[in-house]
C-alpha positions as protocol buffer text, in pm:
chain_id: "A"
residue {
  index: 1
  type: MET
  ca { x: -1043 y: 1577 z: 1177 }
}
residue {
  index: 2
  type: SER
  ca { x: -989 y: 1420 z: 835 }
}
residue {
  index: 3
  type: GLY
  ca { x: -653 y: 1250 z: 813 }
}
residue {
  index: 4
  type: SER
  ca { x: -611 y: 1219 z: 1188 }
}
residue {
  index: 5
  type: ILE
  ca { x: -471 y: 898 z: 1325 }
}
residue {
  index: 6
  type: ALA
  ca { x: -677 y: 746 z: 1602 }
}
residue {
  index: 7
  type: PRO
  ca { x: -485 y: 653 z: 1920 }
}
residue {
  index: 8
  type: GLY
  ca { x: -637 y: 306 z: 1905 }
}
residue {
  index: 9
  type: ASP
  ca { x: -442 y: 231 z: 1587 }
}
residue {
  index: 10
  type: GLY
  ca { x: -136 y: 118 z: 1787 }
}
residue {
  index: 11
  type: GLN
  ca { x: 219 y: 242 z: 1764 }
}
residue {
  index: 12
  type: LEU
  ca { x: 302 y: 442 z: 1458 }
}
residue {
  index: 13
  type: THR
  ca { x: 653 y: 451 z: 1322 }
}
residue {
  index: 14
  type: PHE
  ca { x: 788 y: 739 z: 1121 }
}
residue {
  index: 15
  type: VAL
  ca { x: 1089 y: 683 z: 898 }
}
residue {
  index: 16
  type: ILE
  ca { x: 1267 y: 1001 z: 798 }
}
residue {
  index: 17
  type: VAL
  ca { x: 1526 y: 992 z: 521 }
}
residue {
  index: 18
  type: ASP
  ca { x: 1727 y: 1311 z: 482 }
}
residue {
  index: 19
  type: ASP
  ca { x: 2099 y: 1363 z: 437 }
}
residue {
  index: 20
  type: ASP
  ca { x: 2089 y: 1679 z: 650 }
}
residue {
  index: 21
  type: ASP
  ca { x: 2135 y: 1618 z: 1025 }
}
residue {
  index: 22
  type: ALA
  ca { x: 1955 y: 1941 z: 1114 }
}
residue {
  index: 23
  type: GLN
  ca { x: 1649 y: 1835 z: 910 }
}
residue {
  index: 24
  type: LEU
  ca { x: 1648 y: 1490 z: 1070 }
}
residue {
  index: 25
  type: THR
  ca { x: 1656 y: 1643 z: 1416 }
}
residue {
  index: 26
  type: LEU
  ca { x: 1390 y: 1900 z: 1329 }
}
residue {
  index: 27
  type: MET
  ca { x: 1152 y: 1641 z: 1176 }
}
residue {
  index: 28
  type: ASP
  ca { x: 1199 y: 1412 z: 1476 }
}
residue {
  index: 29
  type: ARG
  ca { x: 1112 y: 1697 z: 1712 }
}
residue {
  index: 30
  type: LEU
  ca { x: 816 y: 1811 z: 1498 }
}
residue {
  index: 31
  type: LEU
  ca { x: 668 y: 1460 z: 1475 }
}
residue {
  index: 32
  type: ARG
  ca { x: 698 y: 1406 z: 1848 }
}
residue {
  index: 33
  type: SER
  ca { x: 540 y: 1743 z: 1928 }
}
residue {
  index: 34
  type: ALA
  ca { x: 259 y: 1678 z: 1677 }
}
residue {
  index: 35
  type: PHE
  ca { x: 166 y: 1326 z: 1791 }
}
residue {
  index: 36
  type: GLU
  ca { x: 272 y: 1265 z: 2150 }
}
residue {
  index: 37
  type: PRO
  ca { x: 33 y: 1519 z: 2310 }
}
residue {
  index: 38
  type: SER
  ca { x: -260 y: 1328 z: 2155 }
}
residue {
  index: 39
  type: GLY
  ca { x: -152 y: 1008 z: 2326 }
}
residue {
  index: 40
  type: GLN
  ca { x: -53 y: 844 z: 1996 }
}
residue {
  index: 41
  type: PRO
  ca { x: 245 y: 617 z: 2067 }
}
residue {
  index: 42
  type: ILE
  ca { x: 511 y: 681 z: 1805 }
}
residue {
  index: 43
  type: SER
  ca { x: 867 y: 596 z: 1722 }
}
residue {
  index: 44
  type: VAL
  ca { x: 1089 y: 792 z: 1488 }
}
residue {
  index: 45
  type: LEU
  ca { x: 1367 y: 630 z: 1287 }
}
residue {
  index: 46
  type: ALA
  ca { x: 1604 y: 870 z: 1113 }
}
residue {
  index: 47
  type: TYR
  ca { x: 1838 y: 779 z: 827 }
}
residue {
  index: 48
  type: HIS
  ca { x: 2090 y: 965 z: 616 }
}
residue {
  index: 49
  type: ASP
  ca { x: 2065 y: 737 z: 316 }
}
residue {
  index: 50
  type: PRO
  ca { x: 1764 y: 576 z: 148 }
}
residue {
  index: 51
  type: GLU
  ca { x: 1925 y: 234 z: 104 }
}
residue {
  index: 52
  type: THR
  ca { x: 1982 y: 177 z: 476 }
}
residue {
  index: 53
  type: ALA
  ca { x: 1634 y: 304 z: 557 }
}
residue {
  index: 54
  type: LEU
  ca { x: 1484 y: 70 z: 299 }
}
residue {
  index: 55
  type: THR
  ca { x: 1662 y: -237 z: 436 }
}
residue {
  index: 56
  type: GLU
  ca { x: 1561 y: -151 z: 793 }
}
residue {
  index: 57
  type: LEU
  ca { x: 1193 y: -70 z: 734 }
}
residue {
  index: 58
  type: PRO
  ca { x: 977 y: -222 z: 1009 }
}
residue {
  index: 59
  type: VAL
  ca { x: 730 y: -477 z: 874 }
}
residue {
  index: 60
  type: ASP
  ca { x: 527 y: -544 z: 1188 }
}
residue {
  index: 61
  type: ARG
  ca { x: 354 y: -208 z: 1228 }
}
residue {
  index: 62
  type: ASP
  ca { x: 230 y: 100 z: 1049 }
}
residue {
  index: 63
  type: VAL
  ca { x: 505 y: 313 z: 896 }
}
residue {
  index: 64
  type: VAL
  ca { x: 488 y: 657 z: 741 }
}
residue {
  index: 65
  type: ILE
  ca { x: 797 y: 740 z: 537 }
}
residue {
  index: 66
  type: PHE
  ca { x: 914 y: 1098 z: 490 }
}
residue {
  index: 67
  type: LEU
  ca { x: 1168 y: 1094 z: 206 }
}
residue {
  index: 68
  type: ASP
  ca { x: 1367 y: 1405 z: 121 }
}
residue {
  index: 69
  type: TYR
  ca { x: 1369 y: 1476 z: -251 }
}
residue {
  index: 70
  type: GLU
  ca { x: 1729 y: 1600 z: -274 }
}
residue {
  index: 71
  type: LEU
  ca { x: 1970 y: 1339 z: -139 }
}
residue {
  index: 72
  type: THR
  ca { x: 2346 y: 1313 z: -184 }
}
residue {
  index: 73
  type: GLY
  ca { x: 2409 y: 1168 z: -530 }
}
residue {
  index: 74
  type: THR
  ca { x: 2044 y: 1074 z: -590 }
}
residue {
  index: 75
  type: THR
  ca { x: 1684 y: 1191 z: -565 }
}
residue {
  index: 76
  type: ALA
  ca { x: 1380 y: 1045 z: -398 }
}
residue {
  index: 77
  type: LEU
  ca { x: 1240 y: 951 z: -739 }
}
residue {
  index: 78
  type: ASP
  ca { x: 1531 y: 709 z: -781 }
}
residue {
  index: 79
  type: TRP
  ca { x: 1413 y: 525 z: -468 }
}
residue {
  index: 80
  type: LEU
  ca { x: 1037 y: 567 z: -476 }
}
residue {
  index: 81
  type: ASN
  ca { x: 960 y: 243 z: -662 }
}
residue {
  index: 82
  type: ASP
  ca { x: 1175 y: 46 z: -416 }
}
residue {
  index: 83
  type: TYR
  ca { x: 988 y: 194 z: -121 }
}
residue {
  index: 84
  type: ARG
  ca { x: 652 y: 128 z: -285 }
}
residue {
  index: 85
  type: ARG
  ca { x: 747 y: -236 z: -352 }
}
residue {
  index: 86
  type: ALA
  ca { x: 843 y: -275 z: 15 }
}
residue {
  index: 87
  type: ASP
  ca { x: 476 y: -195 z: 94 }
}
residue {
  index: 88
  type: ALA
  ca { x: 562 y: -83 z: 448 }
}
residue {
  index: 89
  type: GLY
  ca { x: 364 y: 239 z: 439 }
}
residue {
  index: 90
  type: PRO
  ca { x: 294 y: 558 z: 250 }
}
residue {
  index: 91
  type: VAL
  ca { x: 585 y: 759 z: 115 }
}
residue {
  index: 92
  type: ILE
  ca { x: 566 y: 1136 z: 151 }
}
residue {
  index: 93
  type: LEU
  ca { x: 825 y: 1328 z: -48 }
}
residue {
  index: 94
  type: MET
  ca { x: 959 y: 1640 z: 120 }
}
residue {
  index: 95
  type: THR
  ca { x: 1126 y: 1923 z: -64 }
}
residue {
  index: 96
  type: ALA
  ca { x: 1273 y: 2262 z: 16 }
}
residue {
  index: 97
  type: SER
  ca { x: 1131 y: 2409 z: -304 }
}
residue {
  index: 98
  type: GLY
  ca { x: 833 y: 2286 z: -501 }
}
residue {
  index: 99
  type: ASP
  ca { x: 852 y: 2169 z: -859 }
}
residue {
  index: 100
  type: GLU
  ca { x: 530 y: 2078 z: -1040 }
}
residue {
  index: 101
  type: VAL
  ca { x: 707 y: 1843 z: -1284 }
}
residue {
  index: 102
  type: VAL
  ca { x: 874 y: 1654 z: -998 }
}
residue {
  index: 103
  type: ALA
  ca { x: 547 y: 1647 z: -804 }
}
residue {
  index: 104
  type: ALA
  ca { x: 363 y: 1501 z: -1104 }
}
residue {
  index: 105
  type: SER
  ca { x: 632 y: 1236 z: -1151 }
}
residue {
  index: 106
  type: ALA
  ca { x: 624 y: 1153 z: -781 }
}
residue {
  index: 107
  type: PHE
  ca { x: 247 y: 1103 z: -782 }
}
residue {
  index: 108
  type: ARG
  ca { x: 262 y: 891 z: -1098 }
}
residue {
  index: 109
  type: MET
  ca { x: 521 y: 671 z: -926 }
}
residue {
  index: 110
  type: GLY
  ca { x: 302 y: 627 z: -620 }
}
residue {
  index: 111
  type: ALA
  ca { x: 405 y: 893 z: -371 }
}
residue {
  index: 112
  type: SER
  ca { x: 130 y: 963 z: -119 }
}
residue {
  index: 113
  type: ASP
  ca { x: 212 y: 1331 z: -99 }
}
residue {
  index: 114
  type: TYR
  ca { x: 466 y: 1590 z: -208 }
}
residue {
  index: 115
  type: VAL
  ca { x: 508 y: 1864 z: 50 }
}
residue {
  index: 116
  type: LEU
  ca { x: 723 y: 2164 z: 118 }
}
residue {
  index: 117
  type: LYS
  ca { x: 933 y: 2120 z: 431 }
}
residue {
  index: 118
  type: SER
  ca { x: 851 y: 2473 z: 541 }
}
residue {
  index: 119
  type: ARG
  ca { x: 478 y: 2389 z: 549 }
}
residue {
  index: 120
  type: LEU
  ca { x: 537 y: 2080 z: 760 }
}
residue {
  index: 121
  type: HIS
  ca { x: 759 y: 2280 z: 996 }
}
residue {
  index: 122
  type: GLN
  ca { x: 504 y: 2557 z: 1048 }
}
residue {
  index: 123
  type: ASP
  ca { x: 199 y: 2364 z: 1157 }
}
residue {
  index: 124
  type: ALA
  ca { x: 166 y: 2052 z: 1375 }
}
residue {
  index: 125
  type: ASP
  ca { x: -196 y: 2006 z: 1262 }
}
residue {
  index: 126
  type: ARG
  ca { x: -86 y: 2006 z: 898 }
}
residue {
  index: 127
  type: LEU
  ca { x: 187 y: 1751 z: 975 }
}
residue {
  index: 128
  type: ARG
  ca { x: -61 y: 1526 z: 1158 }
}
residue {
  index: 129
  type: ALA
  ca { x: -317 y: 1562 z: 880 }
}
residue {
  index: 130
  type: CYS
  ca { x: -60 y: 1493 z: 608 }
}
residue {
  index: 131
  type: ALA
  ca { x: 64 y: 1176 z: 779 }
}
residue {
  index: 132
  type: GLY
  ca { x: -286 y: 1067 z: 879 }
}
residue {
  index: 133
  type: GLU
  ca { x: -434 y: 1109 z: 533 }
}
residue {
  index: 134
  type: ALA
  ca { x: -141 y: 933 z: 369 }
}
residue {
  index: 135
  type: LEU
  ca { x: -174 y: 643 z: 611 }
}
residue {
  index: 136
  type: ARG
  ca { x: -552 y: 626 z: 565 }
}
residue {
  index: 137
  type: ARG
  ca { x: -516 y: 607 z: 186 }
}
residue {
  index: 138
  type: PHE
  ca { x: -235 y: 351 z: 216 }
}
residue {
  index: 139
  type: ARG
  ca { x: -450 y: 129 z: 437 }
}
residue {
  index: 140
  type: LEU
  ca { x: -740 y: 158 z: 191 }
}
residue {
  index: 141
  type: GLU
  ca { x: -514 y: 69 z: -101 }
}
residue {
  index: 142
  type: ARG
  ca { x: -373 y: -229 z: 88 }
}
residue {
  index: 143
  type: THR
  ca { x: -724 y: -346 z: 177 }
}
residue {
  index: 144
  type: ASN
  ca { x: -834 y: -303 z: -186 }
}
residue {
  index: 145
  type: ARG
  ca { x: -537 y: -508 z: -308 }
}
residue {
  index: 146
  type: ALA
  ca { x: -616 y: -784 z: -56 }
}
residue {
  index: 147
  type: LEU
  ca { x: -983 y: -786 z: -155 }
}
residue {
  index: 148
  type: SER
  ca { x: -888 y: -792 z: -523 }
}
residue {
  index: 149
  type: ARG
  ca { x: -661 y: -1094 z: -463 }
}
residue {
  index: 150
  type: ARG
  ca { x: -940 y: -1271 z: -272 }
}
residue {
  index: 151
  type: LEU
  ca { x: -1184 y: -1194 z: -553 }
}
residue {
  index: 152
  type: LYS
  ca { x: -944 y: -1339 z: -812 }
}
residue {
  index: 153
  type: VAL
  ca { x: -900 y: -1655 z: -604 }
}
residue {
  index: 154
  type: SER
  ca { x: -1277 y: -1685 z: -560 }
}
residue {
  index: 155
  type: ASN
  ca { x: -1327 y: -1635 z: -934 }
}
residue {
  index: 156
  type: ARG
  ca { x: -1075 y: -1909 z: -1015 }
}
residue {
  index: 157
  type: GLU
  ca { x: -1248 y: -2143 z: -769 }
}
residue {
  index: 158
  type: LEU
  ca { x: -1585 y: -2058 z: -921 }
}
residue {
  index: 159
  type: GLU
  ca { x: -1453 y: -2117 z: -1273 }
}
residue {
  index: 160
  type: SER
  ca { x: -1317 y: -2454 z: -1162 }
}
residue {
  index: 161
  type: LYS
  ca { x: -1649 y: -2549 z: -1003 }
}
residue {
  index: 162
  type: ASN
  ca { x: -1836 y: -2434 z: -1315 }
}
residue {
  index: 163
  type: ALA
  ca { x: -1608 y: -2650 z: -1531 }
}
residue {
  index: 164
  type: SER
  ca { x: -1672 y: -2949 z: -1302 }
}
residue {
  index: 165
  type: LEU
  ca { x: -2044 y: -2883 z: -1311 }
}
residue {
  index: 166
  type: ALA
  ca { x: -2039 y: -2857 z: -1691 }
}
residue {
  index: 167
  type: GLU
  ca { x: -1853 y: -3187 z: -1707 }
}
residue {
  index: 168
  type: LEU
  ca { x: -2104 y: -3351 z: -1470 }
}
residue {
  index: 169
  type: THR
  ca { x: -2394 y: -3210 z: -1671 }
}
residue {
  index: 170
  type: ASP
  ca { x: -2240 y: -3342 z: -1991 }
}
residue {
  index: 171
  type: THR
  ca { x: -2190 y: -3685 z: -1829 }
}
residue {
  index: 172
  type: ALA
  ca { x: -2552 y: -3684 z: -1706 }
}
residue {
  index: 173
  type: HIS
  ca { x: -2677 y: -3595 z: -2056 }
}
residue {
  index: 174
  type: ARG
  ca { x: -2471 y: -3875 z: -2211 }
}
residue {
  index: 175
  type: PHE
  ca { x: -2606 y: -4118 z: -1950 }
}
residue {
  index: 176
  type: VAL
  ca { x: -2966 y: -4016 z: -2017 }
}
residue {
  index: 177
  type: ASP
  ca { x: -2906 y: -4040 z: -2392 }
}
residue {
  index: 178
  type: ASP
  ca { x: -2752 y: -4388 z: -2348 }
}
residue {
  index: 179
  type: VAL
  ca { x: -3041 y: -4507 z: -2129 }
}
residue {
  index: 180
  type: ALA
  ca { x: -3297 y: -4366 z: -2371 }
}
residue {
  index: 181
  type: HIS
  ca { x: -3120 y: -4538 z: -2659 }
}
residue {
  index: 182
  type: GLU
  ca { x: -3120 y: -4869 z: -2470 }
}
residue {
  index: 183
  type: PHE
  ca { x: -3491 y: -4839 z: -2396 }
}
residue {
  index: 184
  type: ARG
  ca { x: -3571 y: -4763 z: -2759 }
}
residue {
  index: 185
  type: THR
  ca { x: -3363 y: -5052 z: -2892 }
}
residue {
  index: 186
  type: ARG
  ca { x: -3484 y: -5309 z: -2635 }
}
residue {
  index: 187
  type: TRP
  ca { x: -3852 y: -5228 z: -2654 }
}
residue {
  index: 188
  type: ARG
  ca { x: -3889 y: -5237 z: -3028 }
}
């Protein structure tokens, strides 16, 4: 299935940020029922506020972050850039009611997905697919960034070697010119 997470990928951690205790409990239960039967080892970390969740993001394993859009005194958009900079995993915004303008803003800011809570609650396959696809894209993006950095380093090294080679070529040309000049002046 597209977006599925293979059991061989190791433990997967879900971070849920929602200021509603009932939603935290429900998402925890839904994630466990969606992933544990497949043998996928998971852990679920639940937080009421985005700041605490951000400071406690695991860095040693895959993380999928479910961030509620409406939070006490703030919205997920206020925190999305901070979560993206943490580079711990994909951020999926959850909402009770969809808003195309908010969804567009969320995607422009780097959200992996923008989903209605009711859709996640109704279907374990959809929840697995949503998390799996977000994680797959996140891994690809991370790999692309790493490859891009390696390419830039290789290009700088190549430019440096080309500059050295140009300097050596120039030195060799000057040497040949000097030797040719000496031969012409001595053998006249």
